[in-house]
Short mmCIF file of C-alpha atoms and ligand atoms in Angstrom, two decimals:
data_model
loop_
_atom_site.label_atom_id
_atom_site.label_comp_id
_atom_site.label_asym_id
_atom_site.label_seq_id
_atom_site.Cartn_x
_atom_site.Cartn_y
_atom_site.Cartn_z
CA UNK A 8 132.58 74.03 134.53
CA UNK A 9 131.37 74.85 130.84
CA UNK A 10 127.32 75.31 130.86
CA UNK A 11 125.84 75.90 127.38
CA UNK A 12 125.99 79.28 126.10
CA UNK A 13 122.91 81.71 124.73
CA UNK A 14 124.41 83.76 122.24
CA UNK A 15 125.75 86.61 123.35
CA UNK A 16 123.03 89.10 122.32
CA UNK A 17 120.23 87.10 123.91
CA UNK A 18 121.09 88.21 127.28
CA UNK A 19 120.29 91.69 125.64
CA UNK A 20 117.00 91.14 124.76
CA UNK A 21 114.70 93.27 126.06
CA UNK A 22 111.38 91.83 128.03
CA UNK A 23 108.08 91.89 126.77
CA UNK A 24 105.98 94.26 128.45
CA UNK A 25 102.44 93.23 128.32
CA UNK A 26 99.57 95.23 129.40
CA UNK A 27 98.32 94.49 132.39
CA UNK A 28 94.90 92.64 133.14
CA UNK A 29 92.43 95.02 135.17
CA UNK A 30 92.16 95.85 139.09
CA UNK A 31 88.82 93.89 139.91
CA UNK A 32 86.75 96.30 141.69
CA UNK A 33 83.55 95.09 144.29
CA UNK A 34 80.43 95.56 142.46
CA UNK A 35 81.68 97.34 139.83
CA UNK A 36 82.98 96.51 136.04
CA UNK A 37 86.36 97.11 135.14
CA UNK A 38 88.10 98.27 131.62
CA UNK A 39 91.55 96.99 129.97
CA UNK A 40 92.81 99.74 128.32
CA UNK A 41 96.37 98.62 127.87
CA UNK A 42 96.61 96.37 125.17
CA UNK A 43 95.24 98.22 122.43
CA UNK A 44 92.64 95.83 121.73
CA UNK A 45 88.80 95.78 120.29
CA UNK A 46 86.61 96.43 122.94
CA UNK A 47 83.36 94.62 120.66
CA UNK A 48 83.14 90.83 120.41
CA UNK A 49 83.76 88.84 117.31
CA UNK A 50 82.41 89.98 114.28
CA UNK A 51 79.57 87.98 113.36
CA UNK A 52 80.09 84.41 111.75
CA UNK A 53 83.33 84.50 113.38
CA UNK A 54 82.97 82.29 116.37
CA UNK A 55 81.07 79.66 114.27
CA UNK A 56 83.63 79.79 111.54
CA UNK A 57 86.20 78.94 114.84
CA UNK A 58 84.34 76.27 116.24
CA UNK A 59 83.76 74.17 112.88
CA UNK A 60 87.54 74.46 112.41
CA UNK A 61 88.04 73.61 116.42
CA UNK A 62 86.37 70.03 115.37
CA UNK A 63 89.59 69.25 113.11
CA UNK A 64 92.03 69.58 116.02
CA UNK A 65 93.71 66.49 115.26
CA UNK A 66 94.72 67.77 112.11
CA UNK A 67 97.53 69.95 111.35
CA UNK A 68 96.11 73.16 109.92
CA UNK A 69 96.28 73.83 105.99
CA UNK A 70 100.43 74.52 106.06
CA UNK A 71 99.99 77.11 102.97
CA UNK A 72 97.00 78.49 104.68
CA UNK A 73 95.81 78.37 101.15
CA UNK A 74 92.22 79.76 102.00
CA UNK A 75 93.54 82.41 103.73
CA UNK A 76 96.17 83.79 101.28
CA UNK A 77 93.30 83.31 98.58
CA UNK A 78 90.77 85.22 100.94
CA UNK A 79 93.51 88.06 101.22
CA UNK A 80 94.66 88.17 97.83
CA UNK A 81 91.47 88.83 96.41
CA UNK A 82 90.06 91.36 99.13
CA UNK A 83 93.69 93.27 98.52
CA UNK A 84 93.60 92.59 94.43
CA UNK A 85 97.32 91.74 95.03
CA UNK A 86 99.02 88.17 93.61
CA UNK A 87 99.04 85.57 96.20
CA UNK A 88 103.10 85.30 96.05
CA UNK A 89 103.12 89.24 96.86
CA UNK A 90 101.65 88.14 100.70
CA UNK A 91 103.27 86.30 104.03
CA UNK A 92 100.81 85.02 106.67
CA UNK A 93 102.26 84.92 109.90
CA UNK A 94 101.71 84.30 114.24
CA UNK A 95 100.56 87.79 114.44
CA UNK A 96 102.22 90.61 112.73
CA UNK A 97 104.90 90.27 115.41
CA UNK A 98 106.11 87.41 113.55
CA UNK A 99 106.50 89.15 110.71
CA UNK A 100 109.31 91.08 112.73
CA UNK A 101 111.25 88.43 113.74
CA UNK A 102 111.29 86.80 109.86
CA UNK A 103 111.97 89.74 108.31
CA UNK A 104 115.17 90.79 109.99
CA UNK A 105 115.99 86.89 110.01
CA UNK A 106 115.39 87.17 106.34
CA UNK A 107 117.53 90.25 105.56
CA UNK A 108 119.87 90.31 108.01
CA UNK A 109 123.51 88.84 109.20
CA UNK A 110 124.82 89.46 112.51
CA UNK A 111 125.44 93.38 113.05
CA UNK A 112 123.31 94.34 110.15
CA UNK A 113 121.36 97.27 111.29
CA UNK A 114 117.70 97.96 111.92
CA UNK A 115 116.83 101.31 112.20
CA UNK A 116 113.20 102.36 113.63
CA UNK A 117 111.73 105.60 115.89
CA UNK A 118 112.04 104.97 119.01
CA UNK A 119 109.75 105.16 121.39
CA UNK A 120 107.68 102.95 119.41
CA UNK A 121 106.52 99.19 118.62
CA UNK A 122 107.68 96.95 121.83
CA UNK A 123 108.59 94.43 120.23
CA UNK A 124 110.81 96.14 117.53
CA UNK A 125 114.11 95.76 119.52
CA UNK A 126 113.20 92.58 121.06
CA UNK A 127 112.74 90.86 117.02
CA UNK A 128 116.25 92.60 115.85
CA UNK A 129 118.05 90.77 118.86
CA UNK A 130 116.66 87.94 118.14
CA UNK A 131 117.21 87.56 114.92
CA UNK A 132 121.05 88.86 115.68
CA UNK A 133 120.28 91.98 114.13
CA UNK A 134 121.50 95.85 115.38
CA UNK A 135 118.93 98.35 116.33
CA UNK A 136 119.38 101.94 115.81
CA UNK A 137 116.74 103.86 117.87
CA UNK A 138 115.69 107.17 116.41
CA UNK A 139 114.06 109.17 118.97
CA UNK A 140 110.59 110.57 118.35
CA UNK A 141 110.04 114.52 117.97
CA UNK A 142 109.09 116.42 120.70
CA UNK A 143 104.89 115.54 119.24
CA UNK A 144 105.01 112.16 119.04
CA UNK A 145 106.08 112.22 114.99
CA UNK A 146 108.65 110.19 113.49
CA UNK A 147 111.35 112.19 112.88
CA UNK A 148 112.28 111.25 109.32
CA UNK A 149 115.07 113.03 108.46
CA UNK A 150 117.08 111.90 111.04
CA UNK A 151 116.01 107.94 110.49
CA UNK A 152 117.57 109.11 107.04
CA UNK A 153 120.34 110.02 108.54
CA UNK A 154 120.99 106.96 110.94
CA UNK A 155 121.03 104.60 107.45
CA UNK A 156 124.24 103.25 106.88
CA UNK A 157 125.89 100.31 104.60
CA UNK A 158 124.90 98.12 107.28
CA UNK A 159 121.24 99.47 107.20
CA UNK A 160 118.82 96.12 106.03
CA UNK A 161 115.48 97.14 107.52
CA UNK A 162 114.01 100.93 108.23
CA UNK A 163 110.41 100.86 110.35
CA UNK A 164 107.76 103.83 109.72
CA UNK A 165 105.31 102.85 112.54
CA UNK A 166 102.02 104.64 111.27
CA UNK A 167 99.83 105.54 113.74
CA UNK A 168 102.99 105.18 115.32
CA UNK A 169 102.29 103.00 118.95
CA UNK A 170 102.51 104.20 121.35
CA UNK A 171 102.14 108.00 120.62
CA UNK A 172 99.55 108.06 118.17
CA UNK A 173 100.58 110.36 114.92
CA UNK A 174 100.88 108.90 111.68
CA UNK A 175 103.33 110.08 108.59
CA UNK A 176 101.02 111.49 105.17
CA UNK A 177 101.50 109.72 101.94
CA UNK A 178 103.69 113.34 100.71
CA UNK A 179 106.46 112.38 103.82
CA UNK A 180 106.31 108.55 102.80
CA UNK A 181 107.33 109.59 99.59
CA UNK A 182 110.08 111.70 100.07
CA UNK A 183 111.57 109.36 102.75
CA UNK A 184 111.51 106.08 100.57
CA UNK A 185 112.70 108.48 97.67
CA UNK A 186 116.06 109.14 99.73
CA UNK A 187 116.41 105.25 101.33
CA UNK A 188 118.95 103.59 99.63
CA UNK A 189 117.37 100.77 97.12
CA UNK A 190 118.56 97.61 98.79
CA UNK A 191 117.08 98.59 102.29
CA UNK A 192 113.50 97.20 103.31
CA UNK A 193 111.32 100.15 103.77
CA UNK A 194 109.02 98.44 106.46
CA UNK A 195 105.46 100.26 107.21
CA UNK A 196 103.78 98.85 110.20
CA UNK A 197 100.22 99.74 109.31
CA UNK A 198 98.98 97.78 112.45
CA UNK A 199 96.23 100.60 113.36
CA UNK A 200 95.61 101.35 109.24
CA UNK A 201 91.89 100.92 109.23
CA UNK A 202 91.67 103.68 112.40
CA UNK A 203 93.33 106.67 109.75
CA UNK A 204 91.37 109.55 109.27
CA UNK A 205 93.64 112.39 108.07
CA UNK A 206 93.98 114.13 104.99
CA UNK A 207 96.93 113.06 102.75
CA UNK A 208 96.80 109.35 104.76
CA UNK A 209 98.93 106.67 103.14
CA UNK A 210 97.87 104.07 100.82
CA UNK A 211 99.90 101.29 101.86
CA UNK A 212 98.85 99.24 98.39
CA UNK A 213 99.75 101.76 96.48
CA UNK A 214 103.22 102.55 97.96
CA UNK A 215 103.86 98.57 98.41
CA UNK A 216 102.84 98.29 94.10
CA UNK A 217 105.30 101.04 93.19
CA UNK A 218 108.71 100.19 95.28
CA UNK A 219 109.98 96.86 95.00
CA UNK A 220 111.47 97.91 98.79
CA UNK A 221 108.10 98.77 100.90
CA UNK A 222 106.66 95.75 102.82
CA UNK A 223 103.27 96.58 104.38
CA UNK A 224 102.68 94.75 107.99
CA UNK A 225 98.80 94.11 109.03
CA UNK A 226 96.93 92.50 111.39
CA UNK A 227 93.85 90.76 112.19
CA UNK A 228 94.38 91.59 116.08
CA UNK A 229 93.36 95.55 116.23
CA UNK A 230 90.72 96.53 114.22
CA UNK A 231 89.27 93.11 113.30
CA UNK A 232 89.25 92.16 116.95
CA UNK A 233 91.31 88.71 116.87
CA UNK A 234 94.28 89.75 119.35
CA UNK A 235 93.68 86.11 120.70
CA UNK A 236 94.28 84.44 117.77
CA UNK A 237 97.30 85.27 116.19
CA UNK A 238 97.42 86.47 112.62
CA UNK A 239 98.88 88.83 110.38
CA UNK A 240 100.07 89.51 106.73
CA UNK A 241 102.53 90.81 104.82
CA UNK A 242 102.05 93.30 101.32
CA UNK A 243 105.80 93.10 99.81
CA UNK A 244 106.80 92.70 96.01
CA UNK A 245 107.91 89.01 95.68
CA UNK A 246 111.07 88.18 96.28
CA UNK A 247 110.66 89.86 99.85
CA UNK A 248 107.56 88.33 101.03
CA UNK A 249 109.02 84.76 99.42
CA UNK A 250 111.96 85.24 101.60
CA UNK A 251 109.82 85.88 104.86
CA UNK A 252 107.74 82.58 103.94
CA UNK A 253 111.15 81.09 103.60
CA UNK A 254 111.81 81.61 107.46
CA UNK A 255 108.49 81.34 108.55
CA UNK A 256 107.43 78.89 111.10
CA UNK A 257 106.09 75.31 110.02
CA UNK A 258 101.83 75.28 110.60
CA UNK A 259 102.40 78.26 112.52
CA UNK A 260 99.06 79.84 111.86
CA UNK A 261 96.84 77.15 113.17
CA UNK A 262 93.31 76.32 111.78
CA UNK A 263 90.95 77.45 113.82
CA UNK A 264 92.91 81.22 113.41
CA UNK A 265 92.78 80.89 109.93
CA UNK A 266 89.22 80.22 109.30
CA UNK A 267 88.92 83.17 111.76
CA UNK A 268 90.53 85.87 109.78
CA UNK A 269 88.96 84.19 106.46
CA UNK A 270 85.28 85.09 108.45
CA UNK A 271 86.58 87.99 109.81
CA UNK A 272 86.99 89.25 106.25
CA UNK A 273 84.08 88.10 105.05
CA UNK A 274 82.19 90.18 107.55
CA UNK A 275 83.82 93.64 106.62
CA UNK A 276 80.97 95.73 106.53
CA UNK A 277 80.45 95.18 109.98
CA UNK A 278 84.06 95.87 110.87
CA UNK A 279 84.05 99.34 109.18
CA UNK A 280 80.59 100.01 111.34
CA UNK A 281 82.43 99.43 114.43
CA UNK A 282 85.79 100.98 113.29
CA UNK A 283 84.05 104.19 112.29
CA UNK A 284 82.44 104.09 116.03
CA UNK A 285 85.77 103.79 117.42
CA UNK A 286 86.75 106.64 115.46
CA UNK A 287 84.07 108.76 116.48
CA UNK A 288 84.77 107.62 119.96
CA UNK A 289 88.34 108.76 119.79
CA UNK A 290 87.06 112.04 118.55
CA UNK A 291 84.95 112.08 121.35
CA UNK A 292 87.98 111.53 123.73
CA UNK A 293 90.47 113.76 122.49
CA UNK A 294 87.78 116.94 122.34
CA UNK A 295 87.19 116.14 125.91
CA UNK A 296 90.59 116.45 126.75
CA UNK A 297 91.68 119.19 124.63
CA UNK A 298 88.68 120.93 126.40
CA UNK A 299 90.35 120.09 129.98
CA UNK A 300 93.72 121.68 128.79
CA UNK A 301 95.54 118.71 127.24
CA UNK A 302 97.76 118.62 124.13
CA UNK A 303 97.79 115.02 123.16
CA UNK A 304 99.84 113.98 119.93
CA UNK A 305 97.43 113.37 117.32
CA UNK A 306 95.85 109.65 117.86
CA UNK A 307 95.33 108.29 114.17
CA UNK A 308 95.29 104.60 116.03
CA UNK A 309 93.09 103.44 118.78
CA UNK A 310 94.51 104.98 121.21
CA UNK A 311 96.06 107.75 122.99
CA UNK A 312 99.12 108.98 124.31
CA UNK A 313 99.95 111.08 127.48
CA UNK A 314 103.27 112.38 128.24
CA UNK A 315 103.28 112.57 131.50
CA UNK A 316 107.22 112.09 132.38
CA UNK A 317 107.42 111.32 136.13
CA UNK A 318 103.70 111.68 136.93
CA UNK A 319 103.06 108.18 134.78
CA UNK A 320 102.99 105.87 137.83
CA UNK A 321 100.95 108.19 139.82
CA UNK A 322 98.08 108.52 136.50
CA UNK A 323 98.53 104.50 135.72
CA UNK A 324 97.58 104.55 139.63
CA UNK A 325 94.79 106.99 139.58
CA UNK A 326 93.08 104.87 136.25
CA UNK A 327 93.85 101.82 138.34
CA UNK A 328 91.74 102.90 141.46
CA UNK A 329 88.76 103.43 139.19
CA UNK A 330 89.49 99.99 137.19
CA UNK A 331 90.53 101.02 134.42
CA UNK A 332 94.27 99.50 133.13
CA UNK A 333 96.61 101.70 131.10
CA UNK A 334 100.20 100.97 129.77
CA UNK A 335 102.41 102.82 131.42
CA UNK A 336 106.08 103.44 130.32
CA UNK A 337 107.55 104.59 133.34
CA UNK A 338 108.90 108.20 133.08
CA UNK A 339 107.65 109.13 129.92
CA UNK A 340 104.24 108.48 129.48
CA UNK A 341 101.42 106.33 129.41
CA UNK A 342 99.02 104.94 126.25
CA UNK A 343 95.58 104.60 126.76
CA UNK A 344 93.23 102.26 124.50
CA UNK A 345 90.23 104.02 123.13
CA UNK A 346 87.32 101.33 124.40
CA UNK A 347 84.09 101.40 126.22
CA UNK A 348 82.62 104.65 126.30
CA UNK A 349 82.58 103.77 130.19
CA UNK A 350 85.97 102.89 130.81
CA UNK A 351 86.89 106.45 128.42
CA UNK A 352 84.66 108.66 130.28
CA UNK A 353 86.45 107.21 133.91
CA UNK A 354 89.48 108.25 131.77
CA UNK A 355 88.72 111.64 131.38
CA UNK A 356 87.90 112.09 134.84
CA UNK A 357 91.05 110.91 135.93
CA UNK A 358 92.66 113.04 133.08
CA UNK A 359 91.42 115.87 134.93
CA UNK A 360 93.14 115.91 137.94
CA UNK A 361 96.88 115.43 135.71
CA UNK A 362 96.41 118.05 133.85
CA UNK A 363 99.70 119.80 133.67
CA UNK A 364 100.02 123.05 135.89
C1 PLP B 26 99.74 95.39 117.87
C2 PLP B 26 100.82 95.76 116.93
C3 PLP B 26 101.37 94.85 116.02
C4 PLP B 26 101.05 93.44 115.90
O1 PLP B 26 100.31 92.73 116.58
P1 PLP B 26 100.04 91.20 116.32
O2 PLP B 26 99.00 90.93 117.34
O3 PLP B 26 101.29 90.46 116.52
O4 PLP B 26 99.55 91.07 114.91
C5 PLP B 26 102.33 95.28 115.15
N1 PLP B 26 102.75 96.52 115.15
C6 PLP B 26 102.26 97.43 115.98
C7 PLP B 26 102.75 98.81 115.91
C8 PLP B 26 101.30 97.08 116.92
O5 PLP B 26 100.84 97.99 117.77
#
């Protein structure tokens, strides 16, 4: 008998894997350090800004999300039809490829990288080309040059690439969108941007103003602690970021998120404060492991990344037992949010005992 049919790449799609909730421990706290998020609470005026908006639930939100794209425009000093607001940058990688691309159009990113980059080019009927990683953790961009072809529509710099850490410098950027042929979308995920602290770091804006090609992906969930919430943006010259409104979802950014992020930016002095701390915390982390004999990639996000290969169950178990969650990927390695300075220093001690013979 005939049963309705998914398309035929649906059945390909990869699941989501999400980081795992913490092992409650007896009498003793317990640290998520899977998901990449903020370990601090809401940035302050935040949760009131939420809960005046949470009054107007019978409303649908604002559909332009006019505040917000006004709130955004003028912290980024970009025009307001230069910006998409989306569910979370993921979002953003499901509209653009549904944007740009027809059925066996290519996406090309590194791979291992963003979860959800193959699982948005399926779904959008795209083709991923995965380009593996060098040996460090780096993109490698000369061979994501390489893997462009006249099907190419979309090319992904991850930067601090998740889960490994390293980011590109504004001299590689350069080169690499010098060589990528004009009509492909030169995406740069800058999920983990306000965590960069390297010389020669990329400024998105300024990459974004001068190739009518680059479109910058952000989010409120990392560094401006609204994972919950769902929101994200888009940087893109106009005619890309109109054509990922086009596709976006009706009201999808709902009202109480949007008066969130609008608070959220409004309190930004705060957010560098506990940014910087995170920074200083990574800094912390990494010394303390380079000191035990570990070569880590270089974390420019907030995180870090251990290639452990066929030890990564046994370490995700070991963090486990002293509750504290990592995100494993089996056989290659696991990534390991930078958060309480509790939960990092039960990290190090666990660190200890894997350190490679
Ligand atoms: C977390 C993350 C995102 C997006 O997260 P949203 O919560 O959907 O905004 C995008 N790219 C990378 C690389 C990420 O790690």
């Amino acid at each position: 008998m005939a049963t309705p049919q998914p398309r035929a790449n649906v059945a390909q799609i990869p699941a989501y894997v999400a980081g795992k909730p913490p092992t409650v421990l007896p009498g003793q706290a317990s640290y998520k350090l899977s998901s990449n998020e903020n370990p601090y609470p809401p940035l302050p005026g935040v949760v009131e800004a939420a809960s005046a908006a949470v009054a107007a639930m019978n409303r649908y939100p604002d559909m332009g999300s006019s505040a917000l794209y006004a709130a955004l425009a003028d912290r980024l000093a970009v025009p307001v039809t230069d910006l998409a607001v989306a569910t979370g940058s993921v979002a953003l990688l499901y509209q653009l490829p549904m944007a740009f691309c027809d059925p066996g159009d290519e996406v090309v990113y590194a791979w291992r990288s963003f979860e959800a980059y193959p699982i948005a080019a399926a779904a959008a009927g795209a083709t991923s080309v995965q380009v593996p990683l060098l040996p460090d953790g780096r993109h490698d961009l000369e061979a994501m040059l390489a893997a462009i072809t006249d099907r190419t529509k979309v090319v992904t710099v991850c930067t601090p690439n998740n889960p490994t850490g390293p980011s590109v410098t504004q001299t590689e950027l350069d080169a690499f969108i010098a060589r990528v042929p004009e009509h492909v979308v030169v995406v740069v995920d800058e999920a983990y941007v306000e965590f960069v602290r390297m010389d020669d770091a990329v400024d998105g804006l300024a990459t974004y103003r001068a190739h009518p090609n680059v479109a910058l992906f952000r989010t409120f969930s990392k560094a401006y602690g609204l994972a919950g919430f769902r929101v994200g943006y888009a940087v893109a010259q106009e005619p890309i970021a109109a054509a990922m409104r086009a596709v976006s979802l009706p009201f999808g950014v709902n009202a109480v998120a949007q008066a969130a992020a609008i608070a959220s930016l409004a309190a930004e002095d705060d957010l560098l404060e506990r940014v910087e701390a995170l920074a200083v915390e990574r800094g912390r982390v990494l010394a303390a492991l380079t000191e035990l004999g570990w070569d880590l990639p270089e974390p420019q996000g907030n995180f870090v990344w251990f290639a452990l290969g066929e030890r990564t169950a046994a370490f995700a178990a070991a963090t486990d037992a002293v509750g504290v969650t990592v995100r494993p990927f089996a056989g290659e390695g696991a990534r390991v949010t930078i958060g309480e300075s509790e939960a990092n220093d039960r990290l190090i001690e666990v660190a200890r005992a894997f350190v490679s013979a």
